[in-house]
């Protein structure tokens, strides 16, 4: 029976596919003993399970080979673990001596190795543990004969339905087949939401209990234009939506006409439209020729499955820096923590992760990780087009500490006779204290970028990923515009570049206010470049400034939204 539900879409577009329930496999282990006569067959089962697991990995490697990053090498490392003769022998010995079923033998053998590794104080070893756990569960799942529910494994058009999805899981998938994403938990400003917008995947994150109306293999239409989820549509409804989708896709193609235009307002003010990226993935860079540079490269996704080495990082960064060559590229050091946790890093469980060991704080507490990245960035800056910015900076002292670390890295590279080029040093303005103190900090930095996703979270003291608090997350809070306005005047006075890379920069209406406030560089994910360019070329800066001045006088988000609506009707 057809069912329709209204819910706010967190990423626009229309998608159609079968419901695909994404759940992580959790092994259920029981110590079952076997008779002596079954030992040989249990051992042969081990070889079969091993073979199945290896073919599974080979299939995935082939499929994601085109996606980028060093995903393929992650899986190659897993094959090495599966073939490890010591663990293999341990499993067989366990079956022989303890007379236990294969599943228990696998579990026990991996437990021994993992216990040993857990006591070694090294992030590289810790990373190995997460690979081991993955391999162990892969073997156990194959033993159970359960297919892999893994996002990188999908090879037909689906709408993924899940309680939650980690941003790092989505970063690794083949987006071609993901026609929509529906989750029980999540918000419009979570990192998962940002990724779905980047990839142009229609999404409904945080729909709560509505999710219980969806069943395995249901046909689903996600209509992120009119905020509707349709389950098991009739043929007539399906046809109607196919046409609607066609119309929407055509409109998006039409918008691409603006890509080619230089981004000047009608009265001649240049607004740099730059790209936010999370990887050097082709999809994310599809409009690279039409932008003025990279405004935000979120490097934390490079760390999704393992710690990248310095040389691997140099290769990643060089790829982007070479592609942009004469245009500026702003790379942000890893903003790990909060909803971008990394399992292999030994970070204490926190009660308030958004206020915890995140961004630069994690860099300070894990200095080798930060220094390796800084060195890789220095080494990669071949074309002198690199700006590096640091996330979650909250005080003047931290800026000084960062500069000292950069200085130390440069000295170490000189000592090791490794060539490098200095980069421009900037910070994210995403903690209110820094925005307030910017007049005192500006002398120490070359540039800054306003991260409104977090700035709003911290200004309003509202967790950006908690769907129950979403009503308090006011994207158009007047406090934000006033703070941005102050920052703009300080940067203008000191004649230093200031940009904005939060999601509101991609909002058709709010971006006009931001330009009116004097921001001349806005960075958005690829899919929003056409609409922002359209905004720029069809506006007069003078009008936008007048409008922004009116906005600055308003007292509430409601007044601001109403003002935007009235303006639209004019
Ligand atoms: C921001 O906070 O606005 C930002 C761009 O960073 P992120 O969304 O990665 O936290
Ligand atoms: Mg941020």
XYZ file of C-alpha atoms and ligand atoms in Angstrom:
581
model
C 0.000 0.000 0.000
C 1.244 3.450 -0.879
C 2.248 5.645 2.086
C 3.253 9.312 2.028
C 5.007 11.259 4.762
C 5.961 14.916 5.057
C 9.389 15.569 6.582
C 11.995 18.300 6.149
C 14.610 17.289 3.590
C 18.212 17.944 4.572
C 19.532 17.636 1.033
C 17.543 18.601 -2.064
C 16.753 16.537 -5.149
C 14.510 13.640 -6.055
C 15.635 10.024 -5.808
C 13.999 6.679 -6.457
C 15.229 3.269 -5.301
C 14.640 0.194 -3.178
C 15.002 0.520 0.583
C 18.398 -0.774 1.646
C 18.760 -1.247 5.374
C 22.243 -0.482 6.484
C 23.199 -2.198 9.704
C 26.562 -3.146 10.963
C 27.084 -6.890 11.521
C 27.658 -7.732 15.191
C 28.973 -11.221 15.787
C 27.216 -13.427 18.356
C 29.850 -15.713 19.791
C 29.231 -18.962 21.621
C 31.852 -21.511 22.697
C 30.484 -24.662 21.094
C 32.604 -27.798 21.238
C 32.810 -30.393 18.457
C 33.657 -34.102 18.397
C 37.161 -35.161 17.329
C 35.733 -36.480 14.021
C 34.614 -32.964 12.981
C 37.976 -31.294 13.424
C 39.141 -31.771 9.847
C 35.871 -30.485 8.334
C 35.941 -27.456 10.639
C 39.480 -26.696 9.442
C 38.437 -26.982 5.778
C 35.581 -24.591 6.531
C 38.223 -22.110 7.655
C 39.903 -22.237 4.238
C 36.548 -21.723 2.517
C 35.572 -18.777 4.716
C 38.998 -17.276 4.136
C 38.603 -17.652 0.365
C 35.121 -16.054 0.453
C 36.368 -13.139 2.526
C 39.249 -12.512 0.137
C 36.972 -12.560 -2.938
C 34.632 -10.167 -1.138
C 37.513 -7.762 -0.518
C 38.713 -8.063 -4.097
C 35.224 -7.192 -5.340
C 35.080 -4.111 -3.117
C 38.569 -3.013 -4.101
C 37.646 -3.212 -7.743
C 34.446 -1.278 -7.191
C 35.933 1.553 -5.177
C 39.208 1.630 -7.066
C 37.840 4.530 -9.082
C 36.646 6.473 -6.062
C 39.948 7.857 -4.845
C 41.873 8.103 -1.588
C 43.910 5.054 -0.754
C 40.873 2.907 -0.101
C 42.308 0.120 -2.170
C 45.379 -0.031 0.059
C 43.173 -0.260 3.160
C 41.623 -3.402 1.804
C 44.944 -4.781 0.646
C 46.092 -4.503 4.260
C 43.049 -6.545 5.258
C 44.013 -9.320 2.858
C 47.453 -9.391 4.478
C 45.805 -9.888 7.864
C 43.564 -12.673 6.565
C 46.628 -14.425 5.160
C 48.735 -13.874 8.268
C 50.287 -17.304 8.940
C 50.554 -16.760 12.698
C 46.861 -15.926 13.151
C 45.942 -18.714 10.726
C 47.946 -21.227 12.763
C 46.393 -19.939 15.977
C 42.876 -20.532 14.565
C 43.712 -24.069 13.450
C 45.427 -24.896 16.768
C 42.380 -23.601 18.630
C 40.105 -25.956 16.669
C 42.484 -28.888 17.161
C 43.359 -28.457 20.817
C 40.176 -26.903 22.208
C 37.802 -28.816 19.879
C 35.693 -25.728 19.247
C 33.661 -24.566 16.259
C 35.430 -22.372 13.703
C 33.547 -19.188 14.695
C 34.788 -19.471 18.263
C 38.320 -20.309 17.101
C 38.413 -17.216 14.880
C 37.115 -15.036 17.678
C 39.565 -16.433 20.227
C 42.600 -16.198 17.936
C 41.906 -12.548 17.089
C 41.241 -11.755 20.754
C 44.757 -12.929 21.638
C 46.417 -10.726 19.007
C 44.190 -7.717 19.693
C 44.854 -7.941 23.441
C 48.587 -7.857 22.823
C 48.316 -4.895 20.426
C 46.015 -2.955 22.733
C 48.836 -2.637 25.221
C 51.196 -1.068 22.702
C 51.210 2.710 22.901
C 51.330 3.606 19.210
C 48.651 5.142 16.955
C 49.884 3.042 14.025
C 49.340 -0.166 15.984
C 45.952 1.093 17.160
C 45.005 1.566 13.536
C 46.005 -2.032 12.893
C 43.535 -3.116 15.596
C 40.576 -1.609 13.761
C 41.652 -3.476 10.614
C 41.890 -6.674 12.666
C 38.387 -6.214 14.062
C 37.095 -5.609 10.566
C 38.769 -8.753 9.260
C 37.570 -10.825 12.220
C 33.955 -9.728 11.637
C 34.270 -10.281 7.911
C 35.379 -13.879 8.515
C 32.653 -14.448 11.092
C 29.973 -13.002 8.825
C 31.089 -15.211 5.964
C 31.019 -18.155 8.358
C 27.368 -17.305 9.122
C 26.690 -16.966 5.383
C 25.382 -13.407 5.863
C 25.909 -11.005 2.936
C 27.804 -7.831 3.628
C 25.712 -4.792 4.504
C 28.362 -2.364 3.586
C 27.828 0.899 1.811
C 30.826 0.398 -0.463
C 29.294 -2.838 -1.663
C 26.029 -1.531 -3.124
C 25.664 -2.206 -6.842
C 22.017 -1.347 -7.555
C 19.964 1.818 -7.150
C 18.887 2.092 -3.539
C 17.652 4.480 -0.892
C 19.743 3.774 2.192
C 17.705 3.563 5.389
C 19.538 3.516 8.688
C 19.460 4.627 12.277
C 22.644 6.543 11.743
C 25.529 6.633 9.284
C 29.037 7.789 10.067
C 30.338 10.487 7.724
C 33.447 8.347 7.216
C 31.270 5.472 5.921
C 29.626 7.708 3.365
C 32.934 9.142 2.243
C 33.953 5.702 1.004
C 30.910 4.657 -0.984
C 30.170 4.544 -4.652
C 27.617 7.344 -4.764
C 26.340 6.376 -8.199
C 23.887 3.888 -6.725
C 22.772 5.840 -3.669
C 19.580 7.593 -4.739
C 18.643 8.823 -1.302
C 19.430 8.543 2.378
C 16.963 8.381 5.247
C 18.130 8.219 8.848
C 16.372 8.134 12.161
C 18.954 10.398 13.819
C 20.831 13.411 12.485
C 20.354 17.044 11.528
C 20.668 19.439 8.671
C 24.030 20.729 9.882
C 25.688 17.417 10.725
C 28.689 16.362 8.697
C 26.641 13.600 7.145
C 24.218 16.254 5.865
C 27.115 18.250 4.433
C 28.407 15.179 2.600
C 25.008 14.337 1.116
C 24.699 17.905 -0.169
C 28.215 17.713 -1.596
C 27.360 14.567 -3.473
C 23.911 15.783 -4.505
C 22.199 12.861 -2.749
C 18.641 13.724 -1.623
C 18.466 13.091 2.112
C 16.117 13.097 5.070
C 18.265 12.927 8.178
C 16.724 12.694 11.630
C 13.156 11.705 10.676
C 12.831 9.813 13.982
C 10.190 7.128 14.357
C 8.786 7.757 10.863
C 11.535 5.383 9.765
C 9.576 2.464 11.237
C 7.112 2.731 8.330
C 9.754 1.566 5.890
C 10.279 -2.137 5.274
C 13.006 -4.146 3.602
C 12.955 -3.785 -0.219
C 10.093 -1.234 -0.208
C 10.109 1.036 -3.249
C 10.931 4.528 -2.054
C 10.717 7.987 -3.554
C 12.554 10.714 -1.676
C 11.320 14.113 -2.755
C 13.726 16.598 -1.247
C 12.142 19.418 -3.246
C 8.688 19.233 -1.666
C 9.783 17.477 1.535
C 8.031 14.175 0.999
C 8.888 10.491 1.368
C 6.687 8.108 -0.613
C 6.711 4.390 0.137
C 5.562 1.822 -2.416
C 4.167 4.276 -4.980
C 1.647 3.096 -7.569
C 2.776 3.184 -11.194
C 0.901 6.455 -11.725
C 2.650 8.091 -8.783
C 5.991 6.706 -9.901
C 5.512 8.182 -13.380
C 4.498 11.513 -11.914
C 7.728 11.589 -9.875
C 9.873 10.453 -12.751
C 8.607 13.523 -14.627
C 9.115 15.747 -11.604
C 12.653 14.433 -11.246
C 13.331 15.047 -14.920
C 12.102 18.641 -14.552
C 14.228 19.214 -11.446
C 17.336 17.738 -13.090
C 16.771 19.927 -16.170
C 16.569 23.034 -13.974
C 19.881 22.079 -12.377
C 21.436 21.656 -15.818
C 20.085 25.058 -16.858
C 21.698 26.653 -13.815
C 25.042 25.395 -15.069
C 24.964 28.162 -17.688
C 26.095 30.489 -14.913
C 29.206 28.449 -14.267
C 31.092 29.975 -17.170
C 30.491 33.576 -16.106
C 33.085 35.494 -14.120
C 31.582 36.188 -10.720
C 31.153 39.975 -10.692
C 28.067 41.749 -9.410
C 26.277 43.973 -11.914
C 28.052 46.980 -10.383
C 31.450 45.358 -10.790
C 32.361 43.894 -7.389
C 34.312 40.651 -7.658
C 33.027 37.913 -5.374
C 35.289 34.866 -5.274
C 33.234 31.707 -5.431
C 35.328 28.822 -4.136
C 34.887 25.121 -3.490
C 34.478 23.160 -0.274
C 35.771 19.631 -0.750
C 36.249 16.556 1.411
C 38.502 14.630 -0.936
C 40.079 14.920 -4.353
C 37.201 12.895 -5.702
C 36.175 13.675 -9.310
C 32.549 14.343 -8.344
C 33.496 16.959 -5.797
C 35.823 18.660 -8.227
C 33.522 18.548 -11.233
C 33.341 22.380 -11.463
C 36.957 23.066 -10.588
C 37.569 25.137 -13.723
C 34.779 27.549 -12.848
C 35.736 28.459 -9.310
C 38.289 30.866 -7.892
C 40.036 28.236 -5.808
C 39.446 25.864 -2.936
C 38.063 27.641 0.128
C 37.957 24.607 2.386
C 39.523 21.191 1.979
C 38.341 19.105 4.947
C 41.304 16.772 5.346
C 39.899 14.733 8.239
C 38.382 12.287 5.755
C 41.899 11.245 4.741
C 42.122 9.779 8.223
C 38.863 7.797 8.001
C 40.388 4.349 8.065
C 44.057 4.782 8.871
C 46.651 7.406 9.707
C 47.999 8.652 6.377
C 51.796 8.785 6.253
C 53.568 12.075 5.516
C 54.368 10.973 1.988
C 50.822 9.780 1.295
C 49.582 13.164 2.450
C 52.073 15.019 0.271
C 50.695 13.094 -2.708
C 47.052 13.950 -1.852
C 47.737 17.630 -1.335
C 49.911 17.915 -4.401
C 47.132 16.480 -6.515
C 44.853 19.392 -5.579
C 47.574 22.045 -5.508
C 48.710 21.036 -8.986
C 45.170 20.961 -10.328
C 44.590 24.518 -9.107
C 48.098 25.608 -9.838
C 47.700 29.398 -10.028
C 44.558 29.574 -7.912
C 44.663 29.532 -4.134
C 43.891 26.352 -2.236
C 42.924 26.511 1.435
C 43.546 23.252 3.211
C 42.265 22.805 6.734
C 44.211 20.574 9.097
C 42.275 17.540 10.299
C 39.167 18.485 12.262
C 38.855 15.120 13.975
C 36.459 14.700 16.906
C 32.793 15.436 17.762
C 30.795 13.719 14.988
C 33.982 12.992 13.036
C 35.499 10.568 15.527
C 38.106 8.143 14.381
C 37.888 4.711 15.892
C 41.570 3.865 15.861
C 42.602 6.998 17.783
C 42.559 6.415 21.464
C 40.385 9.374 22.475
C 38.555 9.256 25.776
C 34.756 8.947 25.633
C 33.377 12.466 26.240
C 30.108 13.700 27.683
C 30.074 16.772 25.429
C 32.170 15.831 22.382
C 31.371 19.072 20.525
C 33.021 20.936 23.397
C 35.805 18.427 23.789
C 38.975 17.169 22.201
C 38.260 18.260 18.662
C 40.069 20.014 15.801
C 43.213 21.825 16.858
C 42.808 20.554 20.430
C 43.198 16.991 19.192
C 46.203 18.197 17.196
C 47.772 19.647 20.341
C 47.110 16.462 22.314
C 48.415 14.330 19.467
C 51.257 16.528 18.309
C 52.843 13.983 15.999
C 49.618 13.752 13.994
C 49.507 17.558 13.664
C 53.208 17.925 12.910
C 53.135 15.200 10.258
C 50.307 17.028 8.545
C 52.008 20.421 8.765
C 55.208 18.945 7.328
C 53.317 17.256 4.504
C 51.635 20.578 3.693
C 54.940 22.456 3.677
C 56.434 19.799 1.398
C 53.451 19.841 -0.962
C 53.390 23.607 -1.557
C 55.303 23.424 -4.811
C 53.322 26.172 -6.572
C 53.123 28.541 -3.617
C 49.341 28.565 -3.809
C 48.671 27.021 -0.415
C 46.800 28.536 2.526
C 46.543 26.387 5.639
C 43.922 26.966 8.273
C 43.362 25.455 11.674
C 39.953 24.398 13.026
C 38.362 25.077 16.429
C 40.866 27.703 17.516
C 39.461 29.440 20.575
C 42.164 31.799 21.845
C 45.134 34.014 21.020
C 47.465 31.615 22.837
C 46.440 28.787 20.545
C 47.355 30.844 17.479
C 50.804 31.460 18.951
C 51.151 27.764 19.757
C 50.195 26.809 16.194
C 52.775 29.201 14.768
C 55.447 27.737 17.013
C 54.567 24.226 15.786
C 54.798 25.374 12.155
C 58.152 26.946 12.953
C 59.407 23.730 14.565
C 58.254 21.699 11.556
C 60.130 24.028 9.207
C 63.299 23.711 11.302
C 63.030 19.923 11.344
C 62.598 19.812 7.573
C 65.642 22.057 7.123
C 67.634 19.797 9.423
C 66.544 16.753 7.411
C 67.371 18.598 4.165
C 63.807 18.202 2.884
C 62.744 21.022 0.545
C 59.525 22.916 1.292
C 57.720 26.222 0.753
C 56.097 28.246 3.511
C 52.305 28.584 3.339
C 49.938 31.334 4.471
C 48.606 30.719 7.963
C 44.939 31.169 8.803
C 42.278 30.077 11.232
C 38.664 29.055 11.116
C 36.472 31.546 12.919
C 34.020 29.109 14.450
C 34.349 29.663 18.178
C 32.695 32.925 19.298
C 35.640 33.958 21.523
C 37.869 34.172 18.471
C 35.318 36.196 16.535
C 35.061 38.607 19.455
C 38.850 38.835 19.905
C 39.695 38.986 16.211
C 41.044 42.557 16.396
C 43.784 41.264 18.725
C 44.464 38.085 16.778
C 44.513 39.426 13.241
C 48.162 40.568 13.389
C 49.195 36.946 13.879
C 47.390 35.468 10.880
C 47.349 35.932 7.119
C 43.673 35.143 6.598
C 40.594 33.527 8.161
C 37.458 31.734 7.133
C 34.172 31.880 9.005
C 32.756 28.447 9.765
C 29.127 29.246 10.405
C 28.105 25.630 11.013
C 30.038 25.586 14.252
C 29.904 29.302 14.956
C 26.104 29.021 15.131
C 26.349 25.881 17.276
C 28.595 27.630 19.797
C 26.848 31.014 19.637
C 23.471 29.490 20.417
C 24.835 26.711 22.633
C 22.976 24.107 20.601
C 24.412 20.746 19.572
C 24.464 20.783 15.773
C 23.932 17.031 15.490
C 21.148 16.556 18.020
C 17.828 16.266 16.170
C 15.946 17.011 19.395
C 17.594 20.431 19.653
C 17.225 21.281 15.984
C 14.569 23.920 16.602
C 17.158 25.916 18.568
C 19.664 25.816 15.742
C 18.689 29.090 14.052
C 20.590 29.302 10.798
C 19.603 32.932 10.395
C 20.137 34.063 13.957
C 20.706 37.846 14.102
C 23.662 37.269 16.456
C 25.521 35.538 13.641
C 25.075 38.381 11.142
C 26.167 40.956 13.697
C 29.267 38.966 14.560
C 30.139 38.434 10.896
C 29.691 42.153 10.318
C 32.222 42.929 13.062
C 34.715 40.455 11.650
C 34.354 41.897 8.151
C 35.190 45.413 9.377
C 38.285 44.217 11.230
C 39.585 42.371 8.161
C 38.792 45.340 5.906
C 40.664 47.662 8.262
C 43.707 45.393 8.233
C 43.355 44.644 4.555
C 43.523 40.882 5.046
C 41.357 38.283 3.317
C 38.291 36.883 5.070
C 36.053 34.221 3.597
C 33.094 32.121 4.702
C 32.885 28.358 4.269
C 29.869 27.315 6.376
C 26.759 25.831 4.782
C 24.750 29.070 4.890
C 27.061 30.372 2.177
C 25.211 27.989 -0.160
C 21.771 29.251 0.813
C 20.199 31.097 -2.077
C 18.835 33.908 0.121
C 21.305 34.090 2.981
C 24.310 34.187 0.670
C 23.018 37.533 -0.631
C 23.001 38.917 2.905
C 26.548 37.675 3.411
C 27.756 39.412 0.273
C 25.899 42.550 1.389
C 27.778 42.386 4.684
C 31.001 42.731 2.725
C 32.233 39.158 2.371
C 34.002 38.881 -0.968
C 34.867 35.200 -0.843
C 32.313 32.470 -0.312
C 33.151 28.810 -0.412
C 30.486 26.191 -1.089
C 30.324 22.591 -2.181
C 30.325 21.960 -5.930
C 26.599 21.509 -6.402
C 25.943 25.036 -5.152
C 28.489 26.849 -7.291
C 25.982 27.519 -10.131
C 23.314 29.053 -7.871
C 25.799 31.244 -6.005
C 27.288 32.489 -9.264
C 23.766 33.256 -10.489
C 23.157 35.250 -7.314
C 26.336 37.221 -7.799
C 25.943 38.088 -11.468
C 22.281 39.029 -11.120
C 22.735 41.315 -8.107
C 23.859 44.855 -7.502
C 26.276 44.996 -4.594
C 24.767 48.328 -3.578
C 21.300 46.726 -3.171
C 22.706 43.766 -1.262
C 24.524 46.107 1.100
C 21.338 48.092 1.753
C 19.479 44.847 2.407
C 22.196 43.579 4.771
C 22.078 46.888 6.680
C 18.341 46.379 7.216
C 18.953 42.792 8.373
C 21.484 43.991 10.941
C 18.776 46.058 12.639
C 16.451 43.086 13.206
C 16.006 41.379 16.558
C 15.025 37.814 15.730
C 15.364 35.008 13.207
C 11.636 35.239 12.507
C 11.987 38.900 11.554
C 14.906 38.034 9.295
C 13.045 35.219 7.556
C 10.021 37.446 7.045
C 12.193 40.210 5.635
C 13.737 37.750 3.165
C 10.256 36.596 2.104
C 9.013 40.161 1.570
C 12.123 41.011 -0.420
C 11.535 37.970 -2.661
C 8.020 39.147 -3.444
C 9.216 42.585 -4.537
C 31.926 25.104 9.884
O 31.949 24.803 11.072
O 31.181 25.988 9.407
C 32.788 24.407 8.931
C 32.891 24.784 7.679
O 33.447 23.302 9.387
P 32.780 21.875 9.606
O 31.398 21.895 9.057
O 33.653 20.908 8.918
O 32.792 21.725 11.077
Mg 33.499 23.579 11.826
